[in-house]
mmCIF file of C-alpha atoms in Angstrom:
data_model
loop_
_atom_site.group_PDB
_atom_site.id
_atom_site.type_symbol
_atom_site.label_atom_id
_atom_site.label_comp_id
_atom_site.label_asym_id
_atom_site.label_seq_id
_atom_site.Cartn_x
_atom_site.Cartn_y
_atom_site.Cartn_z
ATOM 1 C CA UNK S 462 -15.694 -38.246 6.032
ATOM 2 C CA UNK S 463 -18.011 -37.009 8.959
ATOM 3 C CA UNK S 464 -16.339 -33.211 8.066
ATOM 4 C CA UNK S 465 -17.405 -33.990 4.297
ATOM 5 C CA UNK S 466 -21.329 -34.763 5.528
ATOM 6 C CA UNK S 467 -21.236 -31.734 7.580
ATOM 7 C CA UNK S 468 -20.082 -29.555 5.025
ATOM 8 C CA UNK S 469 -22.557 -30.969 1.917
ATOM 9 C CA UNK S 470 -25.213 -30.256 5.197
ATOM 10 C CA UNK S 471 -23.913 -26.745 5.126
ATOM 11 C CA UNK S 472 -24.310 -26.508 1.229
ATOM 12 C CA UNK S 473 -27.767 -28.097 1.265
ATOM 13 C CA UNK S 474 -29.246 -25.522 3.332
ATOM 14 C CA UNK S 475 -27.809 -22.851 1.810
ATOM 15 C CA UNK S 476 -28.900 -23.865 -1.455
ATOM 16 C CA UNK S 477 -32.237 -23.822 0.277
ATOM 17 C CA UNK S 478 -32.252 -20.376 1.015
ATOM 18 C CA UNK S 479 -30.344 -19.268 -1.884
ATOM 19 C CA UNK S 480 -33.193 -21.063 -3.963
ATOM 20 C CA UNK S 481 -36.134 -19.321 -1.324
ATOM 21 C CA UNK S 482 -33.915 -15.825 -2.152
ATOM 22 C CA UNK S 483 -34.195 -15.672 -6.118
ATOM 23 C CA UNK S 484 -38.055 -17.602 -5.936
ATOM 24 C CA UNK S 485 -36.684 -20.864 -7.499
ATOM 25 C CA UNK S 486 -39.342 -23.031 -4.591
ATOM 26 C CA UNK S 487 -42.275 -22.811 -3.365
ATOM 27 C CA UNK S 488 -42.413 -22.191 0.562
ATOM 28 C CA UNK S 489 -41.939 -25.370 1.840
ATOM 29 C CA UNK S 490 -42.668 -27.834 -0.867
ATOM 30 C CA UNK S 491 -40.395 -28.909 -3.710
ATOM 31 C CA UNK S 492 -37.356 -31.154 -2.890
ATOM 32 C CA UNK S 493 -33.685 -30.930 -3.008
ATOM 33 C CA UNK S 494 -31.106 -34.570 -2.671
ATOM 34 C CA UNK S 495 -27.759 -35.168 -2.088
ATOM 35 C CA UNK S 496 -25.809 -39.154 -2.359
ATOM 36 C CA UNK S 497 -24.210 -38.952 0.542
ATOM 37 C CA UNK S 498 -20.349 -39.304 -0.073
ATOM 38 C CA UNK S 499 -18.421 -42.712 0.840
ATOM 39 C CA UNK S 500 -22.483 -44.025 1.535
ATOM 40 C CA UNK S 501 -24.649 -46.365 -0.529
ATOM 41 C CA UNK S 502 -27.904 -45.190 -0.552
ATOM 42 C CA UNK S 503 -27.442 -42.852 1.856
ATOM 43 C CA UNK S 504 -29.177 -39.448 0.648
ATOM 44 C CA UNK S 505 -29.436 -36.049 2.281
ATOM 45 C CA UNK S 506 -33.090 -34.087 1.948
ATOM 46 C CA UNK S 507 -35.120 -31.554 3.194
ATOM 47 C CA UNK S 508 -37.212 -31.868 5.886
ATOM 48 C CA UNK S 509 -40.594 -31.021 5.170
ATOM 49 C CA UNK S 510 -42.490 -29.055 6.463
ATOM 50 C CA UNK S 511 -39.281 -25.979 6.848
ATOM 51 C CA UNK S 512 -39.954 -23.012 4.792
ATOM 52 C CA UNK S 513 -36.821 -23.138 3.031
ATOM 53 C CA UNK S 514 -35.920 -19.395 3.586
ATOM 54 C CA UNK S 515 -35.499 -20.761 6.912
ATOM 55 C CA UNK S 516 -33.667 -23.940 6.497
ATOM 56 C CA UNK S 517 -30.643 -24.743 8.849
ATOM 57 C CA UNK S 518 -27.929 -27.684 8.620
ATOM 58 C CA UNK S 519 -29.316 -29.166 11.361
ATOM 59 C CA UNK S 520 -32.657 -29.257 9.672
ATOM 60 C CA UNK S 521 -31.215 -31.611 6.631
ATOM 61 C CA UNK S 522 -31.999 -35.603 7.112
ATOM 62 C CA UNK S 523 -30.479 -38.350 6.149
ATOM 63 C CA UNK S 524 -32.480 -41.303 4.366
ATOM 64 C CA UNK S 525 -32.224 -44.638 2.891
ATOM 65 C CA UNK S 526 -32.694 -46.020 0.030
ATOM 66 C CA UNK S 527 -36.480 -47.480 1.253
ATOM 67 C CA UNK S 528 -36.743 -43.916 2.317
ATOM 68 C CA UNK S 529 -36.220 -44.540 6.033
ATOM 69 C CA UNK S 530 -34.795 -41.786 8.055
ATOM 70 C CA UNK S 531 -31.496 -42.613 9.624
ATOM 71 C CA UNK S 532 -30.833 -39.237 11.018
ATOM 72 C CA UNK S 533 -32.938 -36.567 11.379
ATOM 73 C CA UNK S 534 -36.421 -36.071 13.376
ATOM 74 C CA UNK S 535 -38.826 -35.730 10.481
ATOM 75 C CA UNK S 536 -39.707 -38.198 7.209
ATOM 76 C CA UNK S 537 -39.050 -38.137 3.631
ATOM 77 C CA UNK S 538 -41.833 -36.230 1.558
ATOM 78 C CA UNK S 539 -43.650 -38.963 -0.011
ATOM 79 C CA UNK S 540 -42.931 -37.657 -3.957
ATOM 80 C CA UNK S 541 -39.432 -36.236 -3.057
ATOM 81 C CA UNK S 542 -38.485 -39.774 -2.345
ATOM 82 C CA UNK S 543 -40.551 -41.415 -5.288
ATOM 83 C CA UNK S 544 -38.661 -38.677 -7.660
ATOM 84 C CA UNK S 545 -35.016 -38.472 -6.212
ATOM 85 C CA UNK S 546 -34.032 -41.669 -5.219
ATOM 86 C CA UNK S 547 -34.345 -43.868 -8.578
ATOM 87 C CA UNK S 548 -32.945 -40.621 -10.576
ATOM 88 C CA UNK S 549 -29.835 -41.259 -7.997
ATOM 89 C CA UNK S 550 -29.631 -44.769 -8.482
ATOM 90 C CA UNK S 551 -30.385 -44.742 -12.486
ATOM 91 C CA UNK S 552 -27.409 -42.445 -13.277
ATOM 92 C CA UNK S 553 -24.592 -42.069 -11.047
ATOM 93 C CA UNK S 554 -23.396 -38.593 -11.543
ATOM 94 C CA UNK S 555 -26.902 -37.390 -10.505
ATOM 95 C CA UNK S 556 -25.127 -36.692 -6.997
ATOM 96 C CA UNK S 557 -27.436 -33.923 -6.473
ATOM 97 C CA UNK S 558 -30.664 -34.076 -7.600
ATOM 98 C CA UNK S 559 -32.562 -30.304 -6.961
ATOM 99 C CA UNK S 560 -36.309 -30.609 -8.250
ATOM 100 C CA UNK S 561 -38.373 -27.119 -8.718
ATOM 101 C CA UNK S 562 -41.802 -25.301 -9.736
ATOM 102 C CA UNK S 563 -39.658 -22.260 -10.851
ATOM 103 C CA UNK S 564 -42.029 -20.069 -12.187
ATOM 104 C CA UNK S 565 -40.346 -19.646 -15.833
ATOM 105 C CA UNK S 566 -38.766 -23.126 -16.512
ATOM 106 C CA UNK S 567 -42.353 -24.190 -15.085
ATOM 107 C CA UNK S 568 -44.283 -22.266 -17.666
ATOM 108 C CA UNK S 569 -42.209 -23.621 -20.416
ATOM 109 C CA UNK S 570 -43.052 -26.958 -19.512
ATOM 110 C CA UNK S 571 -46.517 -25.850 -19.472
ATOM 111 C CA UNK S 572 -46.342 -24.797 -23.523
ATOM 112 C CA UNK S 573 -47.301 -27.410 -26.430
ATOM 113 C CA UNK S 574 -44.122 -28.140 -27.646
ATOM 114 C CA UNK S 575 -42.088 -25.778 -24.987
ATOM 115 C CA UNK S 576 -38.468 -26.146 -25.618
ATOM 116 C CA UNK S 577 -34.946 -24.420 -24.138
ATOM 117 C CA UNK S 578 -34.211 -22.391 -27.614
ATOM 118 C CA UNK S 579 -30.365 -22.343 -28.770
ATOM 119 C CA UNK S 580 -30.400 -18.438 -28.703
ATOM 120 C CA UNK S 581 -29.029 -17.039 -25.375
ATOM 121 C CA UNK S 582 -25.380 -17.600 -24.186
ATOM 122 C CA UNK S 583 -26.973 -19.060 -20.646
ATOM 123 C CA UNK S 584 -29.200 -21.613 -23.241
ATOM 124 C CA UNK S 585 -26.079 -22.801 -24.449
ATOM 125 C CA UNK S 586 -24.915 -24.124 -21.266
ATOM 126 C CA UNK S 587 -27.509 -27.019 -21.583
ATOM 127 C CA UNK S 588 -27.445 -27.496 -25.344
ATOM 128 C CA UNK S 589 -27.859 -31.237 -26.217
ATOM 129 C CA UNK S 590 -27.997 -31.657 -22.344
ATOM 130 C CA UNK S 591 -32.115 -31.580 -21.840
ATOM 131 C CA UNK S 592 -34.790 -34.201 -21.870
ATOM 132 C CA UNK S 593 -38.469 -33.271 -21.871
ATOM 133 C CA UNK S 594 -41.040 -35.869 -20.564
ATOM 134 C CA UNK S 595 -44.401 -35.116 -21.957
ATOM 135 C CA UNK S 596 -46.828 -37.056 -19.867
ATOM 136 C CA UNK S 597 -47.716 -35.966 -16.842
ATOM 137 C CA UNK S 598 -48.958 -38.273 -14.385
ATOM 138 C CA UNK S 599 -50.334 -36.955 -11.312
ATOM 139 C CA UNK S 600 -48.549 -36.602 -8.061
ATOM 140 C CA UNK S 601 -45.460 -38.882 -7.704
ATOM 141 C CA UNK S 602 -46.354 -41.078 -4.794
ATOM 142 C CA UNK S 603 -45.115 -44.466 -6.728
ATOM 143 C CA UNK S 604 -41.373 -44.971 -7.488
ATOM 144 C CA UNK S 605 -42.212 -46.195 -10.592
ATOM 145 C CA UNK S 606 -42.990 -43.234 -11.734
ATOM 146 C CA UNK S 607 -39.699 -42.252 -10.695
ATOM 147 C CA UNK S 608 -37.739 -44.152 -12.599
ATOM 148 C CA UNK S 609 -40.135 -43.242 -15.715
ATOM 149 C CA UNK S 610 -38.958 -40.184 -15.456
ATOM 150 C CA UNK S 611 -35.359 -41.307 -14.408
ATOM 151 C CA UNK S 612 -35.326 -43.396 -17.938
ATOM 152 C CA UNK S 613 -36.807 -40.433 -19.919
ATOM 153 C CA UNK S 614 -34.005 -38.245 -18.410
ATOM 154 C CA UNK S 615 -31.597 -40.571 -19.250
ATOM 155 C CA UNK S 616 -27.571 -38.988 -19.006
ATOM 156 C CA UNK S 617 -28.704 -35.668 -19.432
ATOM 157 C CA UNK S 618 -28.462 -32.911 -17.027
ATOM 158 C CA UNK S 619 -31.837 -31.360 -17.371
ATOM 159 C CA UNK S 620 -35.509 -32.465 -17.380
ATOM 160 C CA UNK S 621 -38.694 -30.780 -17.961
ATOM 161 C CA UNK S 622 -41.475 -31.926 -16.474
ATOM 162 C CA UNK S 623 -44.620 -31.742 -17.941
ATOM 163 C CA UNK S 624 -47.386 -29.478 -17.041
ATOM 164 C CA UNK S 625 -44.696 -30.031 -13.370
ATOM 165 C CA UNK S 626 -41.361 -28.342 -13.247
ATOM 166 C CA UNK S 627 -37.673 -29.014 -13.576
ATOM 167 C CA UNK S 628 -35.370 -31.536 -12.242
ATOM 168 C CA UNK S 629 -31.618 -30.485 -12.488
ATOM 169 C CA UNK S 630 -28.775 -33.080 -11.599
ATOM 170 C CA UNK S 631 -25.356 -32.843 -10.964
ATOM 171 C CA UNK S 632 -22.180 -33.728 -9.296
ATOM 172 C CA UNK S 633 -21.976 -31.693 -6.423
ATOM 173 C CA UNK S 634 -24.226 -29.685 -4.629
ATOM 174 C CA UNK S 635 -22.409 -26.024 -5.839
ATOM 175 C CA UNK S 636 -22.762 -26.923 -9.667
ATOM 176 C CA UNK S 637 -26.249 -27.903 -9.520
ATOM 177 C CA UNK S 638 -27.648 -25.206 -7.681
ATOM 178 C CA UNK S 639 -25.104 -23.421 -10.316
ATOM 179 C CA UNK S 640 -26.889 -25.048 -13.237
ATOM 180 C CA UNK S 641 -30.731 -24.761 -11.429
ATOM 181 C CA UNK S 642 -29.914 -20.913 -11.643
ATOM 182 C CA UNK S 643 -28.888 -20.613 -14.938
ATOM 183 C CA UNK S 644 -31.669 -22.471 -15.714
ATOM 184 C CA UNK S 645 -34.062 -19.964 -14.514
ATOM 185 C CA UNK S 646 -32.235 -16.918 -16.323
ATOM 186 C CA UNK S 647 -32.558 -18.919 -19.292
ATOM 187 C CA UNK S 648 -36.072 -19.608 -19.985
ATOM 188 C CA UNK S 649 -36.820 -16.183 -18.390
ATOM 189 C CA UNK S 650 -35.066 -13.915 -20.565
ATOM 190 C CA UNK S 651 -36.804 -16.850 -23.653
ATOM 191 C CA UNK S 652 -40.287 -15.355 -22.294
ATOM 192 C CA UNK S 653 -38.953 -11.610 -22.504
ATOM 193 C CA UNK S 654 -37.206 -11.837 -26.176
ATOM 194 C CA UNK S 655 -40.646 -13.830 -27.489
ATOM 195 C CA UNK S 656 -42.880 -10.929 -26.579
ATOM 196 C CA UNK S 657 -40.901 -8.949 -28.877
ATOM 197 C CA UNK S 658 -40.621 -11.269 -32.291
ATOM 198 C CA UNK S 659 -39.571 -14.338 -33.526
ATOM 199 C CA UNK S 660 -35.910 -15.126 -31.699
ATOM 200 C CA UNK S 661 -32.581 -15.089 -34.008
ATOM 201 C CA UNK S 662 -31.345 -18.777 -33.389
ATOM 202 C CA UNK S 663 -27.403 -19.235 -32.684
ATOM 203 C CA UNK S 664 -26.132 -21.407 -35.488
ATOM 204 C CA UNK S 665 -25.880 -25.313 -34.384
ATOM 205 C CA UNK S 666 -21.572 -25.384 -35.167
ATOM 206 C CA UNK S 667 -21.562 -22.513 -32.655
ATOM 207 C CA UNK S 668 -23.848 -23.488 -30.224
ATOM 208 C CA UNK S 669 -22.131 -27.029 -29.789
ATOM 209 C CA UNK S 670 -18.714 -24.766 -29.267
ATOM 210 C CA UNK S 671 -20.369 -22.928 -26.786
ATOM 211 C CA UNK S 672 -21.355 -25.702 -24.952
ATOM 212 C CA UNK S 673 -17.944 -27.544 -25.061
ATOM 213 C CA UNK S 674 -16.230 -24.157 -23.646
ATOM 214 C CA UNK S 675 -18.952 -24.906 -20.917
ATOM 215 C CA UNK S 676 -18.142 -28.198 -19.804
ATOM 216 C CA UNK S 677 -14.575 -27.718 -20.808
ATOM 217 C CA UNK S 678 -13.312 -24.279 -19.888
ATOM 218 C CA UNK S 679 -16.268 -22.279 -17.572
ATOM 219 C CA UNK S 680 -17.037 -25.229 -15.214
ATOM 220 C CA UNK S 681 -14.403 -25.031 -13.014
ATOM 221 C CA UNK S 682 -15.844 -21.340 -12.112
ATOM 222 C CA UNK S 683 -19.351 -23.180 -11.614
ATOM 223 C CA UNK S 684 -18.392 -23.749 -7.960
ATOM 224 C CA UNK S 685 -17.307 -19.846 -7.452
ATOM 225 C CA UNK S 686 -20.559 -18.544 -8.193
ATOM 226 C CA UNK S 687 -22.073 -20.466 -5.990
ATOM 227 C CA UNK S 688 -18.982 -19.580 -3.114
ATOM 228 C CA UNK S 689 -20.490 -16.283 -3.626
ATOM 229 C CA UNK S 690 -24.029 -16.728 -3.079
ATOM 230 C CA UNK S 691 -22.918 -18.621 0.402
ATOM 231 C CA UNK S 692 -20.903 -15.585 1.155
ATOM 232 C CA UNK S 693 -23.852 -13.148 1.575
ATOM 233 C CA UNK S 694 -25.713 -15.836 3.556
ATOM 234 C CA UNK S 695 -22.785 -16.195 6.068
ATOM 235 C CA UNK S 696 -22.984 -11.874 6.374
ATOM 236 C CA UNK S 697 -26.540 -11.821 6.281
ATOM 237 C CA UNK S 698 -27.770 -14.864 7.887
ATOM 238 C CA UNK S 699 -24.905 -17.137 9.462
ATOM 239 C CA UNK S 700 -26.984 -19.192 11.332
ATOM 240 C CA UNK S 701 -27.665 -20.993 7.936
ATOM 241 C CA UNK S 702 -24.689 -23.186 9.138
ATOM 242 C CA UNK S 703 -26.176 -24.296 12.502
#
């Protein structure tokens, strides 16, 4: 078990720097989680403060579920906590729970009526599998506004926050980052095809197939991409690891 918190360490920072890499964060603000395996309430986070491009293992604490830390030399951001922790407990396949301003999923949420349109292949990953909250509420320094937005996410894998960001959940730590990505690609190449007309909409019947052969046929090479991505760190900047 101890080499199975080491290694979801090791993932957590490189999703870190992987997300600093491709400008999914912000510096040093935004929040990544991860429900620490065999644990309850037991969740790994960033500590604060760490420019993520920078972010080591050894930097990654562990915290409670009253958002003590039990290992680690720094505290809990006040709204990572407030956000992560009842989206954790509210559905239990949110084992990772990666929350961003990412500058094109963050614009959509900023547009009346923004939506993830069924008419790119990297759309159709999430099809049926997206919640939008539409009332923002200030900064999240109450966990009751945590589980608001943990009820208006619900099962699904994707939630845009309003006039906020994104919150992407998963499993494990390599899908989500997988998923937080795609995510990205998605609602940037949206922008792009907009400028240029009206987009041509994938029929429903195939967009629902496209999503099944998602979950059903491309997800076990989620984890690959994200092998990778963790492959140029360790040439480029090993001491992710540390």
């Amino acid at each position: 078990m101890t080499n199975e918190i080491e290694q979801a360490k090791i993932d957590m920072a490189a999703a870190f720097r992987l997300a600093a890499r491709y400008k999914l964060e912000e510096g040093i603000d935004n929040h990544f989680s991860y429900a620490m395996p065999g644990k309850d309430e037991r969740y790994l986070f960033n500590t604060y403060g760490k420019h993520w491009s920078k972010m080591k293992a050894s930097d990654i604490i562990v915290v409670d579920g009253e958002g003590n830390t039990i290992d680690g030399k720094t505290k809990v951001e006040r709204s990572a906590f407030c956000i992560h922790v009842p989206i954790h407990k509210a559905n239990a396949d949110a084992r990772a729970v990666f929350h961003t301003h990412m500058p094109y999923a963050t614009a959509l949420s900023m547009v009346a009526d923004g939506k993830l349109e069924a008419a790119e292949q990297n759309a159709l990953r999430f099809y049926n599998d997206v919640a939008y909250d539409m009332e923002y509420n200030g900064l999240a320094h109450d966990p009751a506004e945590g589980w608001r937005l943990a009820e208006v996410m619900g099962k699904n894998r994707v939630l845009f926050m309003a006039n906020h960001g994104v919150t992407v959940v998963g499993k494990t730590i390599a899908d989500t980052f997988s998923d937080l990505y795609f995510l990205e690609r998605a609602c940037h190449v949206q922008y792009l095809a907009k400028t240029w007309g009206k987009l041509h909409m994938v029929n429903p019947q195939v967009a629902h197939k496209t999503k099944r052969q998602f979950d059903e046929e491309a997800s076990p090479y989620f984890p690959m991409f994200f092998d990778a991505m963790k492959a140029i760190l360790d040439e480029e900047e090993p001491n992710y690891r540390h």
